[in-house]
């Protein structure tokens, strides 16, 4: 395939995706979404039969950087198309933030094999860090506060390292579940952190740009969510790049090896605990970043936003997408966040449906919608 | 006099009340191909696990070049240049052949954050080096296998998986190689092919010492310089296969003769 042709294929893929995403986010009537829901799988089916999907996958493997950048720009276009739609932007931003957390889970669970059913707690730690730091340390730039929030999340997560390393499988999972519940209870009884009423969070201000105002007219005007959507996009793009680079290096290789067989790994000098700790802290750090942006966007946080059910939702994003595949969490996050919002009927039975979805995936497609392929170290050959 | 590479003194491993290894005195010389034989449950694999730090010995000591390494963790044992294969293959089957081999070459990998994440140009050079090393190593064992470098291990046949496991243990150029029943699950022809390939490798690395656990007596007879026979965790015989196989104790252990 020539370079130009490859690029055209990739751009076509992005354009198609943007149209579909726009449809899902913009349309409101349930029958319209229903039609879209029938059309999309049909479309995917025909594209697959015409070998267009394989074609696209090849192109993406050949030019991963171009794919990544073109998709990010595609989402910028999407944000601009939706710039007057508060609710659509709010959903889109939530998708981007949840995908960021899911990338953290991908490193923890998909690479190193460390289960984490407390993702929302680390998200929450990031959110509360943002609320407090932003209120009390006015002279610290907000970008730095987002960074600190991630770091605090990772450091508090370090409390769990010892119990997780000393336990296996179900027991490690139980520890994280317990931590998630403890975290929520702690927030509810702690008056300094606002108790059950929660805390107000002031909006972001990056490079002198106050995000509380609507999007500047010189740039086309629009909802104040536009700015948050772009920050969330930049965050996701960065975190995605880091995740991919980890996967395509000895770090990811060692994490995979530890997950697949810790004893055999140790026999080849791989220090299992070291990689599990690295993965766990890094994943929690990502969750913290996302939580910080989330808090600033909502302007208000309370313990009720950080439930066990939200952690399960995040795990189901990883399962639905494909365990260990960084790309897969993005469409999966979209499906799991947007569909229930669009179908009010589903909304009430959300968790019930997720339960069913998870069971169906585990039964019929255990490697997810987009199964993870072999490691690709660099564009083109090498895998 | 040949140099002793590895030595155990009264090595004992117990599980609860059971002594899986009982006061084993054992020596391995440089460049030696040693066959470790004995009936099922006689402690052969336990011996490997005790040497490689997977089990902690209850008593006794392990000496490598005269230095006490008793109870060292597996990661250290690897750093000392002792590698192994497993009776039931323990490859990362969902990863590529290349990935599995690179895992074996851990000693020569730079794990720094800068090198791995930011300085991708230099990482690419290192990767190319590893690919070349892996390709050369594999093609020594089987030309056909080298073509499958970028395929998942799960797509390989049993003998190729064995080869990959042996190569994973050899890629870091160890001093001692422990082979735990490599013939399991293979036909006699395949096993013979693998052993011939190993002999070729030995010709090139004469200081490599190998301990082979094997049930196939003909194979042991052919490849080993010396044999150690275990039964119920104790050494019951030692010497050349032709001598050992005629000892009454060994015949009793294997055939149930009195």
XYZ file of C-alpha atoms in Angstrom:
641
model
C 0.000 0.000 0.000
C 1.356 3.389 -0.896
C 1.741 5.966 1.820
C -0.889 8.288 0.409
C -3.394 5.496 0.047
C -2.752 4.352 3.597
C -3.339 7.855 4.894
C -6.547 8.166 2.894
C -7.844 4.897 4.314
C -7.053 6.073 7.829
C -8.698 9.457 7.296
C -11.764 7.785 5.858
C -11.980 5.635 8.982
C -11.755 8.691 11.193
C -14.383 10.567 9.168
C -16.775 7.637 9.345
C -16.257 7.288 13.087
C -16.839 11.000 13.660
C -20.132 10.828 11.762
C -21.323 7.824 13.756
C -20.224 9.336 17.090
C -21.906 12.597 16.176
C -25.083 10.721 15.445
C -25.047 8.943 18.780
C -24.318 12.107 20.719
C -26.583 14.507 18.823
C -29.701 12.454 18.207
C -32.101 12.350 21.098
C -35.203 10.388 20.206
C -35.034 6.772 21.201
C -36.149 5.468 17.807
C -33.373 7.448 16.096
C -30.767 5.919 18.369
C -32.416 2.553 17.834
C -32.025 2.890 14.063
C -28.385 3.882 14.550
C -27.865 0.899 16.837
C -29.092 -1.410 14.100
C -27.195 0.388 11.344
C -23.801 0.390 13.033
C -23.422 -3.370 13.565
C -24.770 -3.920 10.056
C -22.253 -1.451 8.699
C -19.446 -3.106 10.638
C -20.587 -6.469 9.318
C -20.498 -5.334 5.694
C -17.191 -3.549 6.132
C -15.806 -6.727 7.571
C -17.146 -8.817 4.706
C -15.624 -6.414 2.206
C -12.320 -6.802 4.064
C -12.346 -3.082 4.725
C -11.735 -3.605 8.432
C -8.632 -5.739 7.867
C -7.491 -3.156 5.380
C -7.904 -0.438 7.960
C -6.161 -2.494 10.644
C -3.177 -3.004 8.365
C -3.056 0.682 7.635
C -3.222 1.471 11.350
C -0.378 -0.939 12.070
C 1.697 0.646 9.380
C 1.154 4.200 10.577
C 0.207 4.111 14.249
C 1.203 7.703 14.892
C -0.847 9.047 11.995
C -3.838 6.997 13.173
C -3.527 8.279 16.699
C -3.180 11.934 15.706
C -5.926 11.785 13.080
C -8.316 10.273 15.612
C -7.501 12.949 18.175
C -8.128 15.630 15.559
C -11.332 13.850 14.568
C -12.550 14.169 18.154
C -11.628 17.875 18.110
C -13.858 18.232 15.040
C -16.584 16.329 16.876
C -16.286 18.658 19.861
C -16.537 21.689 17.590
C -19.604 20.236 15.834
C -21.267 19.789 19.204
C -20.080 23.054 20.700
C -23.548 24.320 21.595
C -24.797 21.019 22.992
C -24.118 21.040 26.733
C -25.392 17.561 27.409
C -23.658 15.915 24.454
C -20.363 17.512 25.436
C -20.791 16.441 29.044
C -21.291 12.863 27.862
C -18.371 13.017 25.485
C -16.091 14.368 28.216
C -17.258 11.642 30.571
C -16.433 9.072 27.885
C -12.944 10.528 27.465
C -12.333 10.536 31.231
C -13.681 7.020 31.750
C -11.516 5.813 28.871
C -8.527 7.372 30.652
C -9.326 5.447 33.832
C -9.862 2.297 31.780
C -6.384 2.678 30.316
C -5.109 2.641 33.891
C -7.050 -0.577 34.441
C -5.624 -1.936 31.196
C -2.100 -1.490 32.531
C -3.028 -2.986 35.905
C -5.273 -5.814 34.846
C -4.500 -6.321 31.181
C -0.711 -6.035 31.399
C 0.439 -6.932 34.909
C -2.596 -8.947 35.987
C -3.345 -6.896 39.106
C -7.090 -6.798 39.677
C -8.574 -3.504 40.772
C -12.208 -3.159 41.703
C -11.632 0.217 43.310
C -10.926 2.286 40.206
C -13.612 4.785 41.149
C -11.998 5.265 44.561
C -8.754 6.353 42.904
C -10.771 8.508 40.547
C -12.399 9.957 43.688
C -9.069 10.579 45.393
C -8.059 12.576 42.331
C -11.337 14.488 42.447
C -11.045 15.342 46.155
C -7.379 16.301 45.725
C -8.427 18.693 42.994
C -11.175 20.186 45.179
C -8.859 20.792 48.117
C -5.701 21.845 46.310
C -7.600 24.199 44.054
C -9.257 25.868 46.997
C -6.261 26.209 49.304
C -3.318 26.639 46.977
C -4.389 29.332 44.591
C -0.886 30.068 43.393
C -0.314 26.539 42.056
C -1.205 26.351 38.346
C -4.153 24.076 37.669
C -2.232 21.870 35.268
C 0.161 21.091 38.083
C -2.781 20.390 40.394
C -4.107 17.803 37.942
C -0.671 16.229 38.014
C -0.515 16.281 41.840
C -3.997 14.752 42.052
C -2.760 11.786 40.044
C 0.316 11.506 42.227
C -1.777 11.583 45.420
C -4.002 8.852 44.000
C -0.970 6.705 43.261
C 0.543 7.320 46.700
C -2.658 6.497 48.604
C -2.986 3.427 46.403
C 0.435 2.383 47.653
C -1.303 1.511 50.948
C -2.828 -1.450 49.144
C 0.386 -2.764 47.647
C 1.405 -5.040 50.490
C -1.961 -6.752 50.929
C -2.312 -7.167 47.162
C 1.149 -8.667 46.738
C 0.533 -11.097 49.577
C -2.751 -12.371 48.173
C -3.805 -13.981 44.927
C -6.801 -13.902 42.632
C -10.119 -13.537 44.402
C -8.528 -12.373 47.616
C -6.727 -9.496 45.930
C -10.013 -8.560 44.274
C -11.766 -8.545 47.658
C -9.114 -6.250 49.094
C -9.691 -3.674 46.387
C -13.470 -3.942 46.816
C -13.042 -3.373 50.534
C -10.846 -0.364 49.852
C -13.480 1.149 47.572
C -16.141 0.804 50.241
C -13.835 2.108 52.969
C -13.033 5.127 50.851
C -16.682 6.033 50.423
C -17.491 5.538 54.073
C -14.469 7.579 55.058
C -15.682 10.461 52.896
C -19.149 10.308 54.403
C -18.031 10.535 58.013
C -15.203 13.001 57.469
C -16.311 16.586 58.078
C -13.132 18.147 56.748
C -13.931 16.663 53.361
C -17.518 17.886 53.476
C -19.128 14.669 54.698
C -22.103 13.399 52.705
C -22.732 16.906 51.362
C -19.455 16.902 49.487
C -17.334 19.814 48.348
C -17.561 22.615 45.859
C -14.787 22.694 43.296
C -13.693 25.797 41.459
C -13.283 25.498 37.705
C -10.013 25.131 35.881
C -7.897 28.018 34.771
C -5.144 27.011 32.396
C -2.711 29.551 30.931
C -4.913 32.378 32.140
C -8.004 30.970 30.464
C -10.912 30.671 32.873
C -12.900 27.564 31.971
C -15.973 28.801 33.831
C -16.853 31.139 30.956
C -18.381 30.049 27.716
C -16.071 29.179 24.866
C -14.547 32.406 23.407
C -16.350 33.868 20.439
C -13.158 34.327 18.448
C -12.950 30.513 18.351
C -16.540 30.064 17.302
C -18.274 30.389 20.658
C -20.076 27.612 22.481
C -20.636 25.887 25.792
C -18.048 26.069 28.587
C -17.879 22.263 28.329
C -15.907 22.666 25.093
C -12.790 23.567 27.058
C -13.201 20.608 29.444
C -13.785 18.250 26.534
C -10.531 19.409 24.978
C -8.607 19.046 28.262
C -10.058 15.541 28.666
C -9.081 14.730 25.083
C -5.507 15.921 25.625
C -5.366 13.875 28.834
C -6.671 10.753 27.115
C -4.316 11.185 24.167
C -1.327 11.559 26.490
C -2.292 8.638 28.691
C -2.947 6.520 25.601
C 0.483 7.343 24.222
C 2.134 6.407 27.526
C 0.173 3.152 27.679
C 1.141 2.241 24.131
C 4.800 3.039 24.728
C 4.792 0.898 27.854
C 3.217 -1.942 25.914
C 5.773 -1.583 23.122
C 8.789 -1.774 25.419
C 10.490 -4.167 27.804
C 8.286 -2.741 30.568
C 5.112 -4.057 28.946
C 6.833 -7.300 28.029
C 7.839 -7.892 31.636
C 4.364 -7.015 32.898
C 2.819 -9.504 30.465
C 5.282 -12.138 31.525
C 4.466 -11.616 35.206
C 0.744 -11.856 34.483
C 1.047 -15.034 32.452
C 3.380 -16.957 34.770
C 4.996 -15.368 37.773
C 7.112 -18.412 38.677
C 8.526 -18.850 35.186
C 9.173 -15.100 35.025
C 11.109 -15.196 38.272
C 13.219 -18.030 36.855
C 14.303 -15.585 34.174
C 15.129 -12.798 36.547
C 11.870 -10.885 36.270
C 10.952 -9.294 39.564
C 7.181 -9.858 39.796
C 6.401 -7.476 42.678
C 8.324 -4.669 41.005
C 6.149 -4.788 37.878
C 2.918 -5.281 39.761
C 3.678 -2.234 41.911
C 4.645 -0.157 38.869
C 1.453 -1.104 37.050
C -0.757 -0.555 40.076
C 0.639 2.882 40.880
C 0.642 4.061 37.296
C -2.941 2.915 36.730
C -4.134 4.683 39.870
C -2.274 7.778 38.796
C -4.215 7.811 35.507
C -7.467 7.427 37.452
C -6.418 10.361 39.638
C -5.768 12.615 36.617
C -9.202 11.827 35.228
C -10.862 12.366 38.607
C -9.278 15.801 38.933
C -10.625 16.986 35.577
C -14.014 15.460 36.350
C -14.246 17.346 39.662
C -13.341 20.673 38.072
C -15.891 20.135 35.321
C -18.799 19.243 37.614
C -17.903 21.961 40.122
C -19.185 19.770 42.896
C -18.295 16.342 44.261
C -19.884 14.113 46.887
C -19.279 10.578 48.168
C -22.385 9.406 46.321
C -20.554 9.820 42.992
C -17.991 7.170 43.880
C -19.856 3.903 44.261
C -18.736 0.331 43.894
C -21.109 0.112 40.935
C -19.031 2.750 39.114
C -15.890 0.669 39.655
C -17.694 -2.315 38.183
C -18.751 -0.166 35.259
C -15.114 0.685 34.581
C -14.095 -2.961 34.784
C -16.879 -3.836 32.360
C -15.496 -1.242 29.927
C -12.180 -3.107 29.913
C -13.921 -6.477 29.537
C -16.197 -5.271 26.755
C -13.364 -3.656 24.818
C -10.767 -6.381 25.114
C -8.511 -6.995 28.075
C -5.095 -5.497 27.499
C -5.914 -3.700 24.249
C -5.444 0.046 24.839
C -7.430 1.069 21.756
C -10.415 -1.066 22.671
C -11.348 0.796 25.849
C -12.259 3.910 23.893
C -15.230 2.538 21.894
C -16.188 0.414 24.900
C -16.269 3.461 27.178
C -18.427 5.200 24.582
C -20.933 2.345 24.433
C -21.149 1.935 28.170
C -21.448 5.627 29.013
C -23.597 6.909 26.160
C -26.139 4.169 25.474
C -27.777 4.187 28.928
C -28.041 7.980 28.785
C -29.760 7.780 25.438
C -32.175 5.046 26.413
C -33.935 6.224 29.499
C -35.559 2.801 29.593
C -32.147 1.224 30.021
C -31.053 3.781 32.591
C -33.120 2.245 35.364
C -31.893 -1.246 34.649
C -28.361 -0.117 33.914
C -26.506 -2.378 36.299
C -28.738 -5.301 35.488
C -27.957 -4.884 31.808
C -24.240 -4.513 32.471
C -24.359 -7.724 34.421
C -25.933 -9.453 31.453
C -23.495 -7.858 29.006
C -20.502 -8.970 31.086
C -21.845 -12.521 31.322
C -22.486 -12.648 27.572
C -19.023 -11.338 26.768
C -17.305 -13.757 29.111
C -19.333 -16.598 27.653
C -19.171 -15.825 23.937
C -16.300 -13.449 23.373
C -13.941 -13.639 26.341
C -11.302 -11.540 24.623
C -13.726 -8.665 24.053
C -14.975 -6.741 21.029
C -11.442 -5.880 19.936
C -9.146 -8.683 21.154
C -5.587 -7.757 21.899
C -3.127 -8.706 19.170
C 0.552 -9.511 19.359
C 2.847 -6.830 20.686
C 3.804 -4.286 18.059
C 7.028 -2.612 19.071
C 7.234 -0.229 16.134
C 5.277 0.744 13.066
C 5.318 -1.726 10.205
C 7.289 -4.910 10.798
C 8.564 -5.971 14.253
C 5.570 -8.078 15.020
C 40.755 -32.970 37.753
C 37.713 -31.228 36.346
C 36.344 -28.218 38.113
C 33.205 -28.541 40.246
C 30.611 -25.969 39.197
C 27.695 -26.838 41.388
C 27.647 -28.770 44.584
C 25.009 -29.597 47.168
C 25.781 -30.797 50.671
C 23.169 -32.780 52.572
C 20.423 -30.901 50.792
C 17.048 -31.566 52.368
C 13.631 -30.323 51.265
C 10.579 -31.272 53.278
C 6.867 -30.802 52.755
C 5.321 -31.168 56.181
C 6.600 -34.492 57.450
C 7.628 -35.781 54.051
C 11.240 -35.417 53.041
C 11.130 -34.960 49.280
C 14.913 -34.672 49.284
C 16.892 -36.227 52.064
C 20.507 -35.219 52.664
C 21.530 -35.149 49.041
C 25.217 -34.788 48.234
C 25.646 -33.912 44.636
C 28.292 -32.575 42.295
C 28.242 -31.196 38.808
C 31.453 -30.639 36.841
C 32.167 -28.012 34.265
C 31.028 -28.978 30.790
C 29.358 -32.115 32.037
C 26.108 -33.573 30.706
C 24.573 -35.199 33.735
C 21.515 -37.425 33.657
C 19.267 -37.299 36.684
C 17.066 -40.353 36.830
C 14.755 -42.081 39.234
C 11.168 -43.278 39.479
C 8.217 -40.880 39.682
C 8.160 -38.978 42.944
C 11.820 -39.648 43.658
C 12.563 -35.932 44.044
C 14.091 -34.975 40.690
C 11.917 -31.964 39.994
C 12.038 -31.039 43.681
C 15.797 -30.980 43.329
C 15.524 -28.519 40.418
C 13.084 -26.377 42.342
C 15.416 -26.317 45.332
C 18.370 -25.362 43.114
C 16.481 -22.570 41.390
C 15.082 -21.015 44.544
C 11.446 -21.979 44.003
C 11.585 -24.173 47.127
C 13.625 -23.240 50.169
C 15.749 -26.117 51.448
C 15.050 -27.186 55.040
C 18.691 -28.107 55.582
C 21.956 -28.457 53.735
C 23.585 -26.094 51.304
C 23.986 -25.321 47.619
C 27.375 -24.112 46.428
C 28.041 -22.479 43.084
C 31.762 -22.302 42.353
C 32.247 -22.776 46.069
C 30.021 -19.845 47.047
C 27.020 -20.577 49.217
C 23.809 -19.720 47.322
C 21.399 -21.719 49.500
C 17.924 -20.210 49.558
C 18.662 -17.505 46.982
C 15.467 -16.375 45.199
C 14.861 -17.449 41.548
C 15.758 -14.010 40.201
C 19.223 -14.273 41.815
C 19.727 -17.806 40.572
C 19.093 -16.573 37.048
C 21.602 -13.782 37.576
C 24.181 -16.395 38.629
C 23.750 -18.053 35.244
C 21.505 -20.994 36.023
C 18.463 -21.380 33.777
C 15.915 -24.111 33.326
C 13.031 -25.543 31.377
C 9.880 -26.936 32.929
C 8.371 -30.371 32.744
C 5.063 -28.942 31.679
C 5.988 -26.116 29.347
C 5.748 -22.739 30.975
C 5.941 -20.454 27.985
C 3.864 -17.333 27.607
C 1.727 -18.908 24.878
C -0.222 -15.790 23.962
C 2.994 -13.860 23.278
C 5.153 -14.174 20.194
C 8.169 -16.459 19.959
C 10.338 -13.344 19.946
C 8.764 -12.024 23.142
C 9.351 -15.335 24.886
C 12.997 -15.371 23.902
C 13.519 -11.765 24.967
C 12.043 -12.667 28.360
C 14.831 -15.248 28.624
C 17.408 -12.579 27.878
C 16.283 -10.395 30.771
C 19.856 -10.018 31.987
C 20.775 -8.025 28.900
C 17.747 -5.728 28.853
C 17.905 -2.108 29.907
C 14.772 -1.511 31.965
C 15.254 2.232 32.436
C 12.264 4.479 31.863
C 14.241 6.833 29.665
C 15.498 4.071 27.423
C 12.129 2.348 27.089
C 9.674 5.199 26.783
C 11.453 8.320 25.614
C 14.553 7.325 23.721
C 12.764 5.168 21.184
C 15.557 5.385 18.639
C 18.027 3.644 20.897
C 15.303 1.235 21.996
C 14.722 0.323 18.370
C 18.414 -0.527 17.949
C 18.314 -2.740 21.048
C 15.191 -4.428 19.755
C 16.865 -5.125 16.427
C 19.805 -6.626 18.300
C 17.471 -8.886 20.248
C 15.674 -9.923 17.066
C 18.988 -10.838 15.483
C 20.158 -12.818 18.515
C 16.823 -14.634 18.703
C 16.829 -15.403 14.990
C 20.356 -16.814 15.073
C 19.648 -18.911 18.114
C 16.434 -20.340 16.717
C 17.912 -21.155 13.343
C 20.624 -23.194 15.052
C 17.872 -25.387 16.391
C 15.561 -25.343 13.428
C 15.636 -23.221 10.291
C 11.870 -23.517 9.912
C 11.255 -22.226 13.387
C 13.194 -19.008 12.828
C 10.562 -17.987 10.289
C 7.920 -18.071 13.017
C 9.652 -15.486 15.185
C 6.682 -13.131 15.037
C 3.998 -15.778 15.530
C 2.349 -16.559 18.853
C 3.755 -19.590 20.665
C 0.225 -21.018 20.793
C 0.420 -21.577 17.017
C 3.480 -23.847 17.282
C 3.729 -27.629 17.431
C 4.889 -29.378 20.594
C 8.461 -29.877 19.468
C 8.766 -26.255 18.386
C 7.449 -25.138 21.745
C 10.084 -27.295 23.422
C 12.692 -25.729 21.205
C 11.490 -22.256 22.115
C 11.646 -23.162 25.796
C 15.172 -24.515 25.462
C 16.184 -21.431 23.488
C 14.654 -19.192 26.135
C 16.882 -20.903 28.655
C 19.956 -20.657 26.403
C 19.662 -17.131 25.033
C 21.323 -15.567 28.077
C 24.289 -17.976 27.665
C 23.995 -19.600 31.080
C 26.677 -21.643 32.843
C 24.263 -24.330 33.938
C 21.172 -25.520 32.108
C 18.530 -27.591 33.895
C 16.286 -29.593 31.565
C 13.202 -31.053 33.205
C 12.054 -33.975 31.110
C 12.122 -32.336 27.673
C 10.837 -35.515 26.028
C 7.430 -35.274 27.711
C 4.733 -35.050 25.067
C 7.122 -35.639 22.167
C 7.785 -38.629 19.957
C 11.147 -40.441 20.339
C 12.239 -39.036 16.968
C 11.462 -35.506 18.016
C 13.312 -35.976 21.275
C 16.336 -37.345 19.440
C 16.299 -34.357 17.099
C 16.190 -31.968 20.049
C 19.063 -33.771 21.774
C 21.204 -33.667 18.636
C 20.595 -29.948 18.411
C 21.633 -29.591 22.054
C 24.819 -31.581 21.442
C 25.680 -29.206 18.617
C 25.191 -26.308 20.976
C 27.449 -27.947 23.565
C 30.185 -28.361 20.999
C 30.201 -24.604 20.699
C 29.944 -23.846 24.412
C 32.102 -26.518 26.030
C 31.894 -24.998 29.501
C 28.096 -25.274 29.657
C 27.012 -27.903 32.175
C 23.642 -29.582 31.742
C 21.500 -31.580 34.123
C 18.852 -33.584 32.331
C 15.895 -35.238 34.010
C 14.719 -38.027 31.770
C 12.746 -41.256 31.857
C 13.916 -42.427 28.464
C 16.867 -44.649 29.447
C 18.170 -45.051 25.956
C 18.413 -41.313 25.637
C 20.245 -40.972 28.943
C 22.623 -43.677 27.832
C 23.341 -41.831 24.633
C 23.803 -38.274 25.813
C 24.915 -38.308 29.433
C 28.498 -38.387 30.692
C 27.393 -39.474 34.118
C 24.188 -40.362 35.941
C 22.770 -39.776 39.367
C 19.893 -41.990 40.453
C 17.395 -40.805 43.044
C 14.823 -42.791 44.956
C 12.628 -41.469 47.746
C 14.700 -38.298 47.834
C 17.998 -40.087 48.310
C 20.855 -40.778 45.979
C 21.062 -44.525 45.436
C 23.652 -44.667 42.678
C 26.051 -42.534 40.705
C 28.356 -43.152 37.758
C 28.314 -43.952 34.059
C 24.991 -45.191 32.779
C 26.372 -48.628 31.931
C 27.570 -49.070 35.523
C 24.567 -47.545 37.216
C 21.991 -49.466 35.226
C 23.342 -52.750 36.445
C 23.338 -51.919 40.118
C 20.807 -54.013 42.023
C 19.472 -51.019 43.976
C 18.641 -49.169 40.785
C 17.000 -52.178 39.213
C 14.953 -52.657 42.365
C 13.809 -49.034 42.383
C 12.787 -49.137 38.743
C 11.523 -52.635 38.303
C 10.449 -53.497 41.812
C 12.948 -56.378 42.069
C 14.123 -57.450 45.491
